[in-house]
C-alpha cells in the first residue's frame, strides 16, 4: 500500500506521516497536559508522560482526519502528502497509541484517569467533517480539547478533580472559544463558500466579534472572581490587566 502520494519508499512514507505533526496546534494541548499536572500536589513524571502521549495521539488523529477530509473527501486542499490509505494508516497508528496509553492509565492510575482522557480522541476524530461544519462544534472543539487536557493532566497526578483545576479548565474553554470566533472570522468568505457554518458565517462578522468579546470578557471576569475567591493564586488577577 502506498503511503506517500509523491514518492515511494519507507523514508517517504515516514516523512509523509511526520508531516501531519503541526507544532502550532500540537504543542498547546501537550503543554496543557503538563499545566494540569503542575496544579497537582505532587507530580509523577511517568503518568505525565503517558497522558501527554495520549494527547499527542488524539491531536495527531485530528490532523490526519482533517487532512483526509479536506483533500480526499471535500477536495478543498490543493495537495496532501498522504494517500487515502496513508491517512487510514496514520489514523490506525494514532488510535492504537491512544488505546495503549488509555489502557495504562486505566490499569495503573484507575478508571477515572482513562475516562477523563477518552473524550479527547473523539474530539479529534470528529473534528472533520462533523464538528467543523457546525458553529458550536467549529468554535468549541479545540478549546474543549485544551480544557480536557488540563483536567486529565491533573487527574492522572491527583486521582481526583479539584476546584482549581476545574476552574482553570473552564476559563481556558471560554477564553479560547472567544479567540477561535475571532480567528474564524478572518476566513468568513471562504468558509461560507464551502458551507462551513462558523459563528462568523451564521451571525455575520460584527455580531460574531461581539460574541467573541463577550466570551473573552466572561473568561477574564472568571479569572478575577477566582483570584478573589482564592481558587486561583492572587497574582493571577494581574493577567487580566496584561490581557
mmCIF file of C-alpha atoms in Angstrom:
data_model
loop_
_atom_site.group_PDB
_atom_site.id
_atom_site.type_symbol
_atom_site.label_atom_id
_atom_site.label_comp_id
_atom_site.label_asym_id
_atom_site.label_seq_id
_atom_site.Cartn_x
_atom_site.Cartn_y
_atom_site.Cartn_z
ATOM 1 C CA UNK A 1 0.000 0.000 0.000
ATOM 2 C CA UNK A 2 1.346 3.411 -0.965
ATOM 3 C CA UNK A 3 1.508 5.799 1.993
ATOM 4 C CA UNK A 4 3.082 8.925 0.475
ATOM 5 C CA UNK A 5 1.488 10.498 -2.586
ATOM 6 C CA UNK A 6 4.634 11.904 -4.173
ATOM 7 C CA UNK A 7 7.496 9.487 -3.506
ATOM 8 C CA UNK A 8 7.831 5.742 -2.910
ATOM 9 C CA UNK A 9 9.770 4.042 -0.147
ATOM 10 C CA UNK A 10 9.852 3.831 3.618
ATOM 11 C CA UNK A 11 11.605 7.168 4.029
ATOM 12 C CA UNK A 12 8.953 8.992 2.039
ATOM 13 C CA UNK A 13 6.210 7.211 3.963
ATOM 14 C CA UNK A 14 7.700 8.182 7.325
ATOM 15 C CA UNK A 15 8.196 11.755 6.138
ATOM 16 C CA UNK A 16 4.579 11.973 4.977
ATOM 17 C CA UNK A 17 3.311 10.628 8.294
ATOM 18 C CA UNK A 18 5.567 13.023 10.214
ATOM 19 C CA UNK A 19 4.246 15.948 8.164
ATOM 20 C CA UNK A 20 0.946 15.628 9.998
ATOM 21 C CA UNK A 21 2.549 16.794 13.236
ATOM 22 C CA UNK A 22 1.705 20.503 13.166
ATOM 23 C CA UNK A 23 3.533 22.131 16.127
ATOM 24 C CA UNK A 24 1.310 25.230 16.203
ATOM 25 C CA UNK A 25 -1.721 23.083 17.008
ATOM 26 C CA UNK A 26 0.085 20.170 18.674
ATOM 27 C CA UNK A 27 2.090 21.957 21.368
ATOM 28 C CA UNK A 28 -0.740 23.739 23.267
ATOM 29 C CA UNK A 29 -2.596 20.509 24.213
ATOM 30 C CA UNK A 30 0.691 18.910 25.282
ATOM 31 C CA UNK A 31 1.559 21.963 27.362
ATOM 32 C CA UNK A 32 -1.966 21.960 28.808
ATOM 33 C CA UNK A 33 -1.426 18.391 29.992
ATOM 34 C CA UNK A 34 1.649 19.432 31.963
ATOM 35 C CA UNK A 35 -0.073 22.594 33.168
ATOM 36 C CA UNK A 36 -2.758 20.402 34.697
ATOM 37 C CA UNK A 37 -0.062 18.201 36.220
ATOM 38 C CA UNK A 38 1.655 21.259 37.707
ATOM 39 C CA UNK A 39 -1.550 22.135 39.566
ATOM 40 C CA UNK A 40 -1.462 18.801 41.421
ATOM 41 C CA UNK A 41 0.159 18.497 44.872
ATOM 42 C CA UNK A 42 2.808 16.113 43.516
ATOM 43 C CA UNK A 43 3.934 15.072 40.043
ATOM 44 C CA UNK A 44 4.688 11.533 38.898
ATOM 45 C CA UNK A 45 6.616 12.079 35.657
ATOM 46 C CA UNK A 46 5.693 8.692 34.179
ATOM 47 C CA UNK A 47 1.972 9.396 34.486
ATOM 48 C CA UNK A 48 2.515 12.842 32.984
ATOM 49 C CA UNK A 49 4.410 11.420 30.022
ATOM 50 C CA UNK A 50 1.747 8.790 29.323
ATOM 51 C CA UNK A 51 -1.042 11.368 29.462
ATOM 52 C CA UNK A 52 0.930 13.720 27.213
ATOM 53 C CA UNK A 53 1.453 10.839 24.763
ATOM 54 C CA UNK A 54 -2.297 10.239 24.751
ATOM 55 C CA UNK A 55 -2.861 13.922 23.951
ATOM 56 C CA UNK A 56 -0.316 13.682 21.139
ATOM 57 C CA UNK A 57 -2.169 10.724 19.639
ATOM 58 C CA UNK A 58 -5.528 12.489 19.955
ATOM 59 C CA UNK A 59 -4.282 15.649 18.231
ATOM 60 C CA UNK A 60 -2.456 13.631 15.568
ATOM 61 C CA UNK A 61 -5.738 11.855 14.887
ATOM 62 C CA UNK A 62 -7.387 15.240 14.348
ATOM 63 C CA UNK A 63 -4.643 16.395 11.970
ATOM 64 C CA UNK A 64 -4.737 13.261 9.824
ATOM 65 C CA UNK A 65 -8.531 13.108 9.721
ATOM 66 C CA UNK A 66 -8.764 16.809 8.865
ATOM 67 C CA UNK A 67 -6.273 16.439 6.020
ATOM 68 C CA UNK A 68 -8.036 13.335 4.734
ATOM 69 C CA UNK A 69 -11.421 15.054 4.688
ATOM 70 C CA UNK A 70 -10.183 18.349 3.230
ATOM 71 C CA UNK A 71 -8.208 16.742 0.384
ATOM 72 C CA UNK A 72 -9.567 13.276 -0.328
ATOM 73 C CA UNK A 73 -13.239 13.877 0.524
ATOM 74 C CA UNK A 74 -14.061 17.562 0.047
ATOM 75 C CA UNK A 75 -11.335 18.416 -2.456
ATOM 76 C CA UNK A 76 -10.688 21.738 -0.711
ATOM 77 C CA UNK A 77 -6.890 21.473 -0.465
ATOM 78 C CA UNK A 78 -4.606 21.603 -3.496
ATOM 79 C CA UNK A 79 -2.244 18.937 -2.176
ATOM 80 C CA UNK A 80 -1.700 16.477 0.658
ATOM 81 C CA UNK A 81 1.355 14.324 1.417
ATOM 82 C CA UNK A 82 -0.591 11.175 2.341
ATOM 83 C CA UNK A 83 -2.628 8.876 0.140
ATOM 84 C CA UNK A 84 -6.075 7.877 1.358
ATOM 85 C CA UNK A 85 -4.541 4.607 2.521
ATOM 86 C CA UNK A 86 -1.739 6.524 4.217
ATOM 87 C CA UNK A 87 -4.307 8.584 6.088
ATOM 88 C CA UNK A 88 -6.032 5.422 7.263
ATOM 89 C CA UNK A 89 -2.675 4.031 8.384
ATOM 90 C CA UNK A 90 -1.931 7.226 10.306
ATOM 91 C CA UNK A 91 -5.329 7.060 11.981
ATOM 92 C CA UNK A 92 -4.785 3.411 12.878
ATOM 93 C CA UNK A 93 -1.344 4.091 14.366
ATOM 94 C CA UNK A 94 -2.544 7.093 16.360
ATOM 95 C CA UNK A 95 -5.600 5.258 17.632
ATOM 96 C CA UNK A 96 -3.508 2.246 18.640
ATOM 97 C CA UNK A 97 -1.136 4.508 20.545
ATOM 98 C CA UNK A 98 -4.030 6.274 22.221
ATOM 99 C CA UNK A 99 -5.642 2.988 23.280
ATOM 100 C CA UNK A 100 -2.308 1.796 24.699
ATOM 101 C CA UNK A 101 -1.995 4.973 26.769
ATOM 102 C CA UNK A 102 -5.612 4.646 27.849
ATOM 103 C CA UNK A 103 -5.054 1.051 28.975
ATOM 104 C CA UNK A 104 -2.016 2.072 31.018
ATOM 105 C CA UNK A 105 -3.918 4.894 32.691
ATOM 106 C CA UNK A 106 -6.824 2.555 33.496
ATOM 107 C CA UNK A 107 -4.610 -0.176 34.964
ATOM 108 C CA UNK A 108 -2.075 1.980 36.798
ATOM 109 C CA UNK A 109 -3.983 5.129 37.811
ATOM 110 C CA UNK A 110 -7.578 3.933 37.694
ATOM 111 C CA UNK A 111 -10.698 4.020 35.503
ATOM 112 C CA UNK A 112 -11.256 7.723 36.182
ATOM 113 C CA UNK A 113 -7.942 8.645 34.547
ATOM 114 C CA UNK A 114 -8.892 6.739 31.413
ATOM 115 C CA UNK A 115 -12.433 8.105 31.309
ATOM 116 C CA UNK A 116 -11.348 11.748 31.547
ATOM 117 C CA UNK A 117 -8.795 11.145 28.774
ATOM 118 C CA UNK A 118 -11.058 9.213 26.385
ATOM 119 C CA UNK A 119 -13.177 12.173 25.134
ATOM 120 C CA UNK A 120 -10.121 13.875 23.650
ATOM 121 C CA UNK A 121 -9.868 11.188 20.955
ATOM 122 C CA UNK A 122 -13.494 11.701 19.968
ATOM 123 C CA UNK A 123 -12.960 15.475 19.792
ATOM 124 C CA UNK A 124 -10.013 14.871 17.463
ATOM 125 C CA UNK A 125 -11.605 12.204 15.294
ATOM 126 C CA UNK A 126 -14.918 14.015 14.910
ATOM 127 C CA UNK A 127 -13.315 17.402 14.210
ATOM 128 C CA UNK A 128 -13.885 16.838 10.483
ATOM 129 C CA UNK A 129 -16.353 16.544 8.928
ATOM 130 C CA UNK A 130 -18.759 16.527 11.879
ATOM 131 C CA UNK A 131 -17.784 19.248 14.361
ATOM 132 C CA UNK A 132 -16.188 21.745 11.977
ATOM 133 C CA UNK A 133 -19.401 22.212 9.975
ATOM 134 C CA UNK A 134 -21.473 23.411 12.957
ATOM 135 C CA UNK A 135 -20.976 26.819 14.626
ATOM 136 C CA UNK A 136 -20.719 25.339 18.119
ATOM 137 C CA UNK A 137 -18.510 22.419 17.114
ATOM 138 C CA UNK A 138 -16.246 24.560 14.934
ATOM 139 C CA UNK A 139 -15.775 27.009 17.797
ATOM 140 C CA UNK A 140 -15.582 24.823 20.885
ATOM 141 C CA UNK A 141 -13.762 21.743 19.545
ATOM 142 C CA UNK A 142 -10.140 22.830 20.047
ATOM 143 C CA UNK A 143 -10.778 24.798 23.283
ATOM 144 C CA UNK A 144 -12.611 21.767 24.674
ATOM 145 C CA UNK A 145 -9.582 19.638 23.879
ATOM 146 C CA UNK A 146 -7.368 22.074 25.815
ATOM 147 C CA UNK A 147 -9.749 22.050 28.787
ATOM 148 C CA UNK A 148 -9.894 18.250 28.817
ATOM 149 C CA UNK A 149 -6.110 18.079 28.580
ATOM 150 C CA UNK A 150 -5.786 20.275 31.672
ATOM 151 C CA UNK A 151 -8.286 18.164 33.595
ATOM 152 C CA UNK A 152 -6.698 14.902 32.506
ATOM 153 C CA UNK A 153 -3.200 16.126 33.277
ATOM 154 C CA UNK A 154 -4.330 16.981 36.788
ATOM 155 C CA UNK A 155 -6.383 13.840 37.356
ATOM 156 C CA UNK A 156 -3.632 11.384 36.459
ATOM 157 C CA UNK A 157 -1.480 13.000 39.149
ATOM 158 C CA UNK A 158 -4.028 13.592 41.908
ATOM 159 C CA UNK A 159 -6.551 10.822 41.256
ATOM 160 C CA UNK A 160 -9.411 13.305 41.571
ATOM 161 C CA UNK A 161 -10.525 16.722 40.383
ATOM 162 C CA UNK A 162 -10.043 19.953 42.291
ATOM 163 C CA UNK A 163 -11.894 23.245 42.207
ATOM 164 C CA UNK A 164 -8.768 24.967 40.911
ATOM 165 C CA UNK A 165 -8.267 22.523 38.021
ATOM 166 C CA UNK A 166 -11.937 22.692 37.049
ATOM 167 C CA UNK A 167 -11.887 26.495 37.204
ATOM 168 C CA UNK A 168 -8.758 26.773 35.062
ATOM 169 C CA UNK A 169 -10.249 24.392 32.503
ATOM 170 C CA UNK A 170 -13.459 26.425 32.380
ATOM 171 C CA UNK A 171 -11.594 29.714 31.939
ATOM 172 C CA UNK A 172 -9.482 28.331 29.097
ATOM 173 C CA UNK A 173 -12.560 26.832 27.425
ATOM 174 C CA UNK A 174 -14.415 30.152 27.419
ATOM 175 C CA UNK A 175 -11.408 32.336 26.591
ATOM 176 C CA UNK A 176 -10.167 30.182 23.726
ATOM 177 C CA UNK A 177 -13.682 29.872 22.318
ATOM 178 C CA UNK A 178 -13.820 33.654 22.071
ATOM 179 C CA UNK A 179 -10.432 33.769 20.388
ATOM 180 C CA UNK A 180 -11.482 30.992 17.993
ATOM 181 C CA UNK A 181 -14.500 33.024 16.874
ATOM 182 C CA UNK A 182 -12.241 35.987 16.107
ATOM 183 C CA UNK A 183 -9.810 33.765 14.216
ATOM 184 C CA UNK A 184 -12.579 32.090 12.203
ATOM 185 C CA UNK A 185 -13.956 35.489 11.200
ATOM 186 C CA UNK A 186 -10.847 36.006 9.056
ATOM 187 C CA UNK A 187 -11.948 33.127 6.813
ATOM 188 C CA UNK A 188 -15.648 34.007 6.721
ATOM 189 C CA UNK A 189 -15.878 34.377 2.935
ATOM 190 C CA UNK A 190 -14.089 31.113 2.233
ATOM 191 C CA UNK A 191 -15.981 29.209 4.928
ATOM 192 C CA UNK A 192 -19.273 30.438 3.531
ATOM 193 C CA UNK A 193 -18.272 29.285 0.035
ATOM 194 C CA UNK A 194 -17.835 25.695 1.274
ATOM 195 C CA UNK A 195 -20.933 25.768 3.501
ATOM 196 C CA UNK A 196 -18.857 25.715 6.669
ATOM 197 C CA UNK A 197 -21.118 27.253 9.318
ATOM 198 C CA UNK A 198 -18.782 29.045 11.692
ATOM 199 C CA UNK A 199 -20.132 31.659 14.086
ATOM 200 C CA UNK A 200 -18.982 34.423 11.725
ATOM 201 C CA UNK A 201 -20.865 32.817 8.829
ATOM 202 C CA UNK A 202 -24.058 32.381 10.852
ATOM 203 C CA UNK A 203 -24.080 35.706 12.725
ATOM 204 C CA UNK A 204 -22.044 37.939 10.451
ATOM 205 C CA UNK A 205 -18.620 39.380 11.183
ATOM 206 C CA UNK A 206 -19.738 42.199 13.506
ATOM 207 C CA UNK A 207 -22.069 40.146 15.681
ATOM 208 C CA UNK A 208 -19.503 37.367 15.798
ATOM 209 C CA UNK A 209 -16.916 39.790 17.153
ATOM 210 C CA UNK A 210 -19.382 40.984 19.770
ATOM 211 C CA UNK A 211 -19.989 37.391 20.835
ATOM 212 C CA UNK A 212 -16.243 36.756 20.922
ATOM 213 C CA UNK A 213 -15.520 39.810 23.052
ATOM 214 C CA UNK A 214 -18.329 38.778 25.370
ATOM 215 C CA UNK A 215 -16.748 35.357 25.878
ATOM 216 C CA UNK A 216 -13.312 36.867 26.450
ATOM 217 C CA UNK A 217 -14.752 39.308 28.988
ATOM 218 C CA UNK A 218 -16.561 36.453 30.735
ATOM 219 C CA UNK A 219 -13.342 34.460 30.962
ATOM 220 C CA UNK A 220 -11.421 37.424 32.366
ATOM 221 C CA UNK A 221 -14.182 38.033 34.897
ATOM 222 C CA UNK A 222 -13.835 34.384 35.874
ATOM 223 C CA UNK A 223 -10.116 34.873 36.458
ATOM 224 C CA UNK A 224 -10.774 37.862 38.720
ATOM 225 C CA UNK A 225 -13.502 36.014 40.596
ATOM 226 C CA UNK A 226 -11.226 33.008 41.033
ATOM 227 C CA UNK A 227 -8.418 35.197 42.354
ATOM 228 C CA UNK A 228 -10.734 36.966 44.813
ATOM 229 C CA UNK A 229 -12.175 33.639 45.987
ATOM 230 C CA UNK A 230 -8.671 32.157 46.406
ATOM 231 C CA UNK A 231 -9.431 29.488 43.817
ATOM 232 C CA UNK A 232 -6.537 30.909 41.785
ATOM 233 C CA UNK A 233 -3.385 32.484 43.240
ATOM 234 C CA UNK A 234 -3.991 36.219 43.891
ATOM 235 C CA UNK A 235 -1.359 37.165 41.303
ATOM 236 C CA UNK A 236 -3.497 35.692 38.508
ATOM 237 C CA UNK A 237 -5.593 38.850 38.691
ATOM 238 C CA UNK A 238 -2.683 40.646 37.040
ATOM 239 C CA UNK A 239 -3.234 38.524 33.939
ATOM 240 C CA UNK A 240 -6.482 40.390 33.328
ATOM 241 C CA UNK A 241 -4.622 43.699 33.309
ATOM 242 C CA UNK A 242 -1.950 42.323 30.970
ATOM 243 C CA UNK A 243 -4.554 40.870 28.623
#
